[in-house]
Coordinates of C-alpha atoms in Angstrom, one line a residue:
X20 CA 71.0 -102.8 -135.4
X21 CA 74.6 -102.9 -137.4
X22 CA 74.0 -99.2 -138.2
X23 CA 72.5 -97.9 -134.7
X24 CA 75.5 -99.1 -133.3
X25 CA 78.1 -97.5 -135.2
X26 CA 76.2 -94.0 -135.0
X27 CA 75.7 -94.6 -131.5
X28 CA 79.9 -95.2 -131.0
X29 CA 80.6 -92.1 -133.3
X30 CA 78.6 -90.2 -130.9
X31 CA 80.7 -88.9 -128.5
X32 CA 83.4 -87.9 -131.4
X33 CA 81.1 -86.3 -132.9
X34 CA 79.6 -84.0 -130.7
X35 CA 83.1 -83.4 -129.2
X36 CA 84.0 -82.0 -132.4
X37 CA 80.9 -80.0 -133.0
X38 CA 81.2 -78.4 -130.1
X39 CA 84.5 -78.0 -130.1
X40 CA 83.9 -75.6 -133.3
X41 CA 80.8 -73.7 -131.8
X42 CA 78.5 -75.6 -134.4
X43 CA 74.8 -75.4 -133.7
X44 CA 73.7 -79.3 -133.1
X45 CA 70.2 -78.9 -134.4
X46 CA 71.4 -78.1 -137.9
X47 CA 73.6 -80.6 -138.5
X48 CA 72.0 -83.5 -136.1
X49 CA 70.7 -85.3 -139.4
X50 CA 73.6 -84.5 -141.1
X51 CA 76.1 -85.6 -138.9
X52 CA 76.3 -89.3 -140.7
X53 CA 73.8 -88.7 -143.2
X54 CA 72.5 -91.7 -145.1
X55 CA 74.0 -90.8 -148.3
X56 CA 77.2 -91.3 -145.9
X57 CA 75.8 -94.7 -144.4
X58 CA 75.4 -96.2 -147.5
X59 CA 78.5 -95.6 -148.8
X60 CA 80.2 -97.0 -145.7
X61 CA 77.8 -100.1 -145.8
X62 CA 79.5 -100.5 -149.5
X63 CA 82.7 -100.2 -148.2
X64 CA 82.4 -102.5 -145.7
X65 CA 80.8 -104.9 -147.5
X66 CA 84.1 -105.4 -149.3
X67 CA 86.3 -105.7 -146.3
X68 CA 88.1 -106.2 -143.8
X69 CA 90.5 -103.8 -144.1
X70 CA 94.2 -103.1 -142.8
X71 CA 93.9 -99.6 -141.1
X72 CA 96.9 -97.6 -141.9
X73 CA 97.0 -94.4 -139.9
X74 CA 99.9 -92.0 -141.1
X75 CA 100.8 -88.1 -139.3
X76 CA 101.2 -85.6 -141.7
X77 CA 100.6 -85.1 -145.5
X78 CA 105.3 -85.4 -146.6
X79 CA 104.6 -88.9 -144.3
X80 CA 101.8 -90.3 -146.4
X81 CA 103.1 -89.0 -149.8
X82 CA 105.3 -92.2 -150.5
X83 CA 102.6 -94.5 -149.5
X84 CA 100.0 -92.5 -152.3
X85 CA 102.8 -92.5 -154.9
X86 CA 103.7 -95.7 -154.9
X87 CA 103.1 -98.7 -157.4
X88 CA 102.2 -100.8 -154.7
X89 CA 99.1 -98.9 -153.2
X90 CA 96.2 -98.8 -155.6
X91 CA 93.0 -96.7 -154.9
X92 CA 89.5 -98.5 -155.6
X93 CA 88.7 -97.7 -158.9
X94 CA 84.6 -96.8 -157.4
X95 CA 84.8 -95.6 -154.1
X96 CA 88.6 -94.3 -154.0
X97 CA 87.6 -92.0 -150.5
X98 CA 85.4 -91.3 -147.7
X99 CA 85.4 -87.8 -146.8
X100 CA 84.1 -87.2 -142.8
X101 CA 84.6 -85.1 -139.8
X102 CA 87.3 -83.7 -141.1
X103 CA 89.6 -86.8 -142.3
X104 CA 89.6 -87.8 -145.6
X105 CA 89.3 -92.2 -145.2
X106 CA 91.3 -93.4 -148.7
X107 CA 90.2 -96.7 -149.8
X108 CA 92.2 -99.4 -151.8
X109 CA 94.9 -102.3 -151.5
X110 CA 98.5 -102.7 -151.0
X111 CA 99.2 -105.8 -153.9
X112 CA 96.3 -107.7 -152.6
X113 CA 95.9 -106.4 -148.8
X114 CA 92.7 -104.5 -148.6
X115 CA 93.7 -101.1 -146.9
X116 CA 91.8 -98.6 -145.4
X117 CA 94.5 -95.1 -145.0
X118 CA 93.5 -92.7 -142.9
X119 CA 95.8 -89.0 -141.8
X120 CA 95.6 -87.7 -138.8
X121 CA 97.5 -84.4 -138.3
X122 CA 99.8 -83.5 -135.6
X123 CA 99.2 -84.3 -132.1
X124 CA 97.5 -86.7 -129.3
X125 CA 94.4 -85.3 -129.5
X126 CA 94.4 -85.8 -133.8
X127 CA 95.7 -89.0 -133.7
X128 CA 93.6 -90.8 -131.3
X129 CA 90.3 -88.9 -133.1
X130 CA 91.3 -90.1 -136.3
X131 CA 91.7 -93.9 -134.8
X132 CA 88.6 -94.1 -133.4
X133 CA 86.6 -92.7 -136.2
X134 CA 88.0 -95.4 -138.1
X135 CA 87.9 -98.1 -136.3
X136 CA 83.8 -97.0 -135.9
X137 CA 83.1 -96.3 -139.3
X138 CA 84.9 -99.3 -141.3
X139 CA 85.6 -103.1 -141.0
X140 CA 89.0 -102.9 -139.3
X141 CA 91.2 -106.0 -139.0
X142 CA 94.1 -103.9 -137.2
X143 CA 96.0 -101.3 -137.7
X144 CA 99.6 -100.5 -138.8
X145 CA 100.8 -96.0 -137.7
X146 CA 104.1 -95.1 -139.3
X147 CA 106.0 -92.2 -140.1
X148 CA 108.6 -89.9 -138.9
X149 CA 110.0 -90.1 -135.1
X150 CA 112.8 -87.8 -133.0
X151 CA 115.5 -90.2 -131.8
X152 CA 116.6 -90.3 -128.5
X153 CA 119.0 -93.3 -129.1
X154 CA 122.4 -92.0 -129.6
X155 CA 123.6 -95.7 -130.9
X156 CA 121.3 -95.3 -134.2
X157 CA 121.3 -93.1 -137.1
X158 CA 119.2 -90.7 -139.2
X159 CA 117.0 -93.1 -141.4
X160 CA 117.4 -96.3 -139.2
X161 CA 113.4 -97.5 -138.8
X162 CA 112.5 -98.6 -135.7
X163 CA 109.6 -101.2 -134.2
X164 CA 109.1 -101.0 -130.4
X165 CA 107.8 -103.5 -128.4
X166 CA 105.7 -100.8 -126.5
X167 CA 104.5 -97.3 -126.5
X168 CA 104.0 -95.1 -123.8
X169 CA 102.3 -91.8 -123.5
X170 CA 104.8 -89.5 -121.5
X171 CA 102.5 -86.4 -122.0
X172 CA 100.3 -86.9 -119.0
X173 CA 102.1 -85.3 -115.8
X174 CA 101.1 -85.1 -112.4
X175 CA 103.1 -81.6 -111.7
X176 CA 104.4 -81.7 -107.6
X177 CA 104.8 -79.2 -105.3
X178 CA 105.9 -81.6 -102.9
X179 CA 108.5 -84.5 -102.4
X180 CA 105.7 -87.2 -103.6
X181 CA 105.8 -90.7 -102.7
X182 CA 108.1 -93.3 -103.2
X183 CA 106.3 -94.8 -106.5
X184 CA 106.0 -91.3 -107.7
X185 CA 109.5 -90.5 -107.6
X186 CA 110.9 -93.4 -109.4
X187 CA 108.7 -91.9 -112.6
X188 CA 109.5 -88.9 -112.3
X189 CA 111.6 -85.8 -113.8
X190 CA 113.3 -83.5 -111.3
X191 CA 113.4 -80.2 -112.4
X192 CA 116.5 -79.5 -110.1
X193 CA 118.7 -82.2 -111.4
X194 CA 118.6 -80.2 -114.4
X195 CA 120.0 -76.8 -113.3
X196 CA 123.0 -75.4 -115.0
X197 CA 125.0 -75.1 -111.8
X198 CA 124.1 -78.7 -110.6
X199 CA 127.0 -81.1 -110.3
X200 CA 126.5 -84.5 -110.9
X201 CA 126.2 -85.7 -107.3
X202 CA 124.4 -83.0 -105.6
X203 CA 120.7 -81.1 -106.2
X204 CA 118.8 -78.4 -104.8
X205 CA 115.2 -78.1 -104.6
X206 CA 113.6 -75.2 -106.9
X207 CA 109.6 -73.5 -107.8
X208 CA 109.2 -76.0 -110.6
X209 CA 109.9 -79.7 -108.3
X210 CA 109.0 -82.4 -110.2
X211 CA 106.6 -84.3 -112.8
X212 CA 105.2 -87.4 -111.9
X213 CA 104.3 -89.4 -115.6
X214 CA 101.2 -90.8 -114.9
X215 CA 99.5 -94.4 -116.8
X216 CA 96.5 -93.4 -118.8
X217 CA 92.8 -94.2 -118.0
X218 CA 91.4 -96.8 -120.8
X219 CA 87.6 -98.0 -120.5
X220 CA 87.9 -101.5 -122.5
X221 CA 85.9 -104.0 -120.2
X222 CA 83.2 -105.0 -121.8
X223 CA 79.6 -104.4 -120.6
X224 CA 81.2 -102.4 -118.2
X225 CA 80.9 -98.9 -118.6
X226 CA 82.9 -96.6 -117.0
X227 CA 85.1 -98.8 -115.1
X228 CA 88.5 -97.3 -115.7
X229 CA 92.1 -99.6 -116.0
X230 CA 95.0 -98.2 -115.8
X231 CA 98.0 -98.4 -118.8
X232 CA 101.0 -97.0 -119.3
X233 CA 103.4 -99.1 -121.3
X234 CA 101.4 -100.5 -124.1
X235 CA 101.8 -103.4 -125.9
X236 CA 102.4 -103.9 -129.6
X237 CA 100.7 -106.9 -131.0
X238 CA 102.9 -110.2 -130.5
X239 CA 101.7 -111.7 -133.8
X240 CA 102.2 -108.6 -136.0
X241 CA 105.5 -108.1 -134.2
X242 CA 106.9 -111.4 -135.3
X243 CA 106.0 -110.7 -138.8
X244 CA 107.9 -107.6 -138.6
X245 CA 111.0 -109.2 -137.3
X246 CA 111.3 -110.6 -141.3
X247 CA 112.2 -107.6 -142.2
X248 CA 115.5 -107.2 -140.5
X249 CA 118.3 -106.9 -143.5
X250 CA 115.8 -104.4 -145.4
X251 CA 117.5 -102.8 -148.2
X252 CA 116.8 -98.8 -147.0
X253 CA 117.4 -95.5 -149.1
X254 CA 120.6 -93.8 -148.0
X255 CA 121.2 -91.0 -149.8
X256 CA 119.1 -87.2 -151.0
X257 CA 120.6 -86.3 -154.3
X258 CA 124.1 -86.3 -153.9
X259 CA 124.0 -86.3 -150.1
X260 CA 124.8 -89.8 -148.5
X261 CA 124.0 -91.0 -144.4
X262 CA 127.6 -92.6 -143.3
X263 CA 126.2 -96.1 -143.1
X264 CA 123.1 -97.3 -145.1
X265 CA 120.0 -97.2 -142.5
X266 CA 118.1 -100.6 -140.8
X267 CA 115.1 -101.8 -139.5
X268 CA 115.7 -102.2 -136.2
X269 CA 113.5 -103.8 -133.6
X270 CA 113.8 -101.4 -130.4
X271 CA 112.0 -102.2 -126.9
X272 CA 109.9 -98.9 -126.5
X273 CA 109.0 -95.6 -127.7
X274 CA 107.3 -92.2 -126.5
X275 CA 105.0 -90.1 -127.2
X276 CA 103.4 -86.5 -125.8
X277 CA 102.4 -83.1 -127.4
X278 CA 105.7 -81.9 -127.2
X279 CA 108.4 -81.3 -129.8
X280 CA 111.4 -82.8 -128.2
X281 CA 114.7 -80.3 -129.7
X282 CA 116.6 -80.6 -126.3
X283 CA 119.4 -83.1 -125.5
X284 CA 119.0 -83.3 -121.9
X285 CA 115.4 -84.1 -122.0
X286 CA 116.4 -86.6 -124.6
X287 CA 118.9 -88.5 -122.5
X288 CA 116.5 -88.5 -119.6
X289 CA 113.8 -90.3 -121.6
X290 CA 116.2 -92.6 -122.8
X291 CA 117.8 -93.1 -119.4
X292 CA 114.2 -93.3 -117.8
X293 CA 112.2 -95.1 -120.1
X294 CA 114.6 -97.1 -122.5
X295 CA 112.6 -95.2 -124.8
X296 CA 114.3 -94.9 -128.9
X297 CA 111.5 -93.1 -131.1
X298 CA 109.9 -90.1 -129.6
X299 CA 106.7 -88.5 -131.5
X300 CA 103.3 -87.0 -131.2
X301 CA 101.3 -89.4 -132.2
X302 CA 102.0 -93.3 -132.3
X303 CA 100.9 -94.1 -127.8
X304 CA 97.6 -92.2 -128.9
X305 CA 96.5 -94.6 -132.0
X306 CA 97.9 -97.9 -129.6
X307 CA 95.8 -97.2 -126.8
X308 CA 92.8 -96.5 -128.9
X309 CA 93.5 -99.6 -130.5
X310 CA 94.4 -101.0 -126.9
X311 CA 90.4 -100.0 -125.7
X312 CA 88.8 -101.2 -128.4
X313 CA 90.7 -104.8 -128.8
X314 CA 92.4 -104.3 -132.3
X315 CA 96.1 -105.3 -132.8
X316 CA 98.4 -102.6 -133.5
X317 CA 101.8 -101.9 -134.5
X318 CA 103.9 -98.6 -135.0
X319 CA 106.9 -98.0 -137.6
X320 CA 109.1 -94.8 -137.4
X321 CA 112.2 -93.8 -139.3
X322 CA 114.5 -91.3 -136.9
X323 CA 115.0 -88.1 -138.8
X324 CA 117.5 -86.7 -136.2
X325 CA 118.8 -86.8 -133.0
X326 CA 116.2 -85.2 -130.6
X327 CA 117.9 -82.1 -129.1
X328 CA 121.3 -82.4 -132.1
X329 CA 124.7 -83.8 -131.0
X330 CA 124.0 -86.2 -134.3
X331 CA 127.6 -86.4 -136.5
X332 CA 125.5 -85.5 -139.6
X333 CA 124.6 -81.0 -140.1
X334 CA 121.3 -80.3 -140.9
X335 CA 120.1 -83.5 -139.9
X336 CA 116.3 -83.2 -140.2
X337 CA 116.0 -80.8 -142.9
X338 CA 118.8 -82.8 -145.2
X339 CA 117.2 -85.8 -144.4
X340 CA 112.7 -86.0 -143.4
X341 CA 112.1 -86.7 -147.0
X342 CA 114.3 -90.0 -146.7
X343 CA 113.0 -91.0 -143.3
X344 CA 109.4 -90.6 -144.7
X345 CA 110.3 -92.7 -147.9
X346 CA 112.2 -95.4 -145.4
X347 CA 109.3 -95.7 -143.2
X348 CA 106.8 -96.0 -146.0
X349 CA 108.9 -98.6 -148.0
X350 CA 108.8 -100.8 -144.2
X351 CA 105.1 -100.2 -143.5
X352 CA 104.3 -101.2 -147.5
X353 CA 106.5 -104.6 -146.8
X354 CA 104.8 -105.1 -143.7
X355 CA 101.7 -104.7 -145.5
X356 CA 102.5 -107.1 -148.2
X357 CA 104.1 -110.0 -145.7
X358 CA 100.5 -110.1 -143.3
X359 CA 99.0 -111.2 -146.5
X360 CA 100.7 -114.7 -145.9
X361 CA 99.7 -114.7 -142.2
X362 CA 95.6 -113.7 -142.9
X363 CA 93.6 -116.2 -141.4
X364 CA 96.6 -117.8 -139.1
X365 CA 96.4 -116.2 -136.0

């Protein structure tokens, strides 16, 4: 029954991605988990839990593979599936389960639920790389919101729209370059309404739809985190040095939609709006997968520039990804380490 199940959850990520690519189901129907693949999942498993560690892009997940700290199994090292390659090992002692994603919503939430279905999952820890939209932090400052929202779902107006719908919304017209500050005009465009996503997570239930927009990080996970305020973080590439030497901060919420965020306005409006500090692609998608199916989850991003420039430091994100990257991965890998103390406490 343990194995029905887990084929039966993969289903609809499966097929979505067969499809998706024009694949002709009856060849690969017996392949799609193939029992060569089951049993080395039932081995892996057998070993667990596991930490899930969910990462972007391959310059993200480098620190994490070349450091002393992470260790690969020395029989089963990987899983390849679907796509994602599932690396198996520990961080010191922390059994971990590291999975990449690739860029986007869509990417990030696939790769989350495939492992969440496929391995013994204790919860899940997504860092990286983040735009910053907090003027009051720096390039290679790391950041731990409280909550993550996904601000890529719009309702797009033709019309005034409701009360509730204006008070999360983005007016198009507020925006124009002969606008003064206390006078609009209407244009074509209106406004977006930022709409809460649909999650299915009652149980036995199917298809009975909640609503969420601001998602919550897990409280327990979060207070570990908090011990690592005062982190000693990397300040300088080569010869080229940040004014101040970065920080974890804790920060109340960040954003995330399929859009590359390189303009200042837009910036200031989801900071002004939303109280948001890290903007990215990827980190709502993997909470409110792990939101649905009940696993905690928290997200750690190092700002690599100011979203839309105005930052005191040129060349901001090309001087200084590589450090963010390294800054992230050194808080995710003390994260890591300190939950070994709180296993079995919550």
């Amino acid at each position: 029954m343990h194995m029905v199940w887990r084929i039966g959850l993969l289903g609809w990520v499966i097929i979505t991605m067969m499809s998706s690519n024009n694949i002709d189901m009856a060849k690969v129907a017996d392949a799609a988990v193939s029992k060569n693949v089951m049993k080395k999942i039932d081995v892996i498993n057998s070993m667990g839990p596991y930490l899930g560690v969910v990462v972007p892009n391959t310059f993200e997940m480098g620190p994490l593979l070349n450091s002393p700290s992470f260790v690969p199994h020395h029989h089963l090292p990987f899983l390849d599936f679907a796509g994602r390659r599932f690396r198996i090992g520990a961080v010191e002692t922390r059994k971990v389960v590291v999975v990449m994603t690739g860029l986007s919503t869509i990417n990030a939430g696939i790769a989350t639920q495939l492992l969440l279905s496929l391995f013994d999952i204790e919860g899940v820890v997504h860092f990286g790389i983040a735009g910053n939209a907090n003027p009051q932090l720096q390039i290679g400052d790391v950041t731990i919101p409280h909550y993550w929202a996904h601000t890529g779902l719009w309702n797009w107006q033709s019309r005034a729209g409701t009360t509730r719908e204006r008070l999360a919304s983005f007016k198009f017209s507020d925006y124009n370059n002969s606008t003064n500050v206390s006078e609009s005009t209407d244009n074509f465009l209106n406004r977006v309404w930022y709409q809460p996503e649909e999650i299915f997570s009652i149980d036995r239930h199917p298809e009975v739809r909640q609503h969420a927009f601001w998602v919550p990080v897990d409280t327990h996970y979060l207070s570990i985190a908090k011990n690592l305020e005062g982190m000693k973080l990397e300040r300088c590439v080569n010869s080229t040095c940040l004014p101040r030497a970065p920080k974890v901060v804790m920060v109340e919420r960040g954003v995330s939609a399929n859009v590359f965020v390189d303009n200042a306005a837009y910036r200031e409006f989801l900071r002004s709006k939303f109280n948001a500090t890290p903007i990215d692609m990827e980190s709502a998608a993997v909470a409110l997968v792990c939101l649905q199916q009940k696993k905690p989850f928290i997200a750690i991003r190092a700002l690599s520039d100011l979203a839309g420039g105005g930052s005191s430091v040129s060349n901001e994100a090309d001087a200084f990804a590589s450090l963010a990257a390294q800054n992230a991965a050194s808080v995710m890998l003390s994260f890591v380490n300190l939950t070994v103390s709180y296993v079995g406490m919550r």
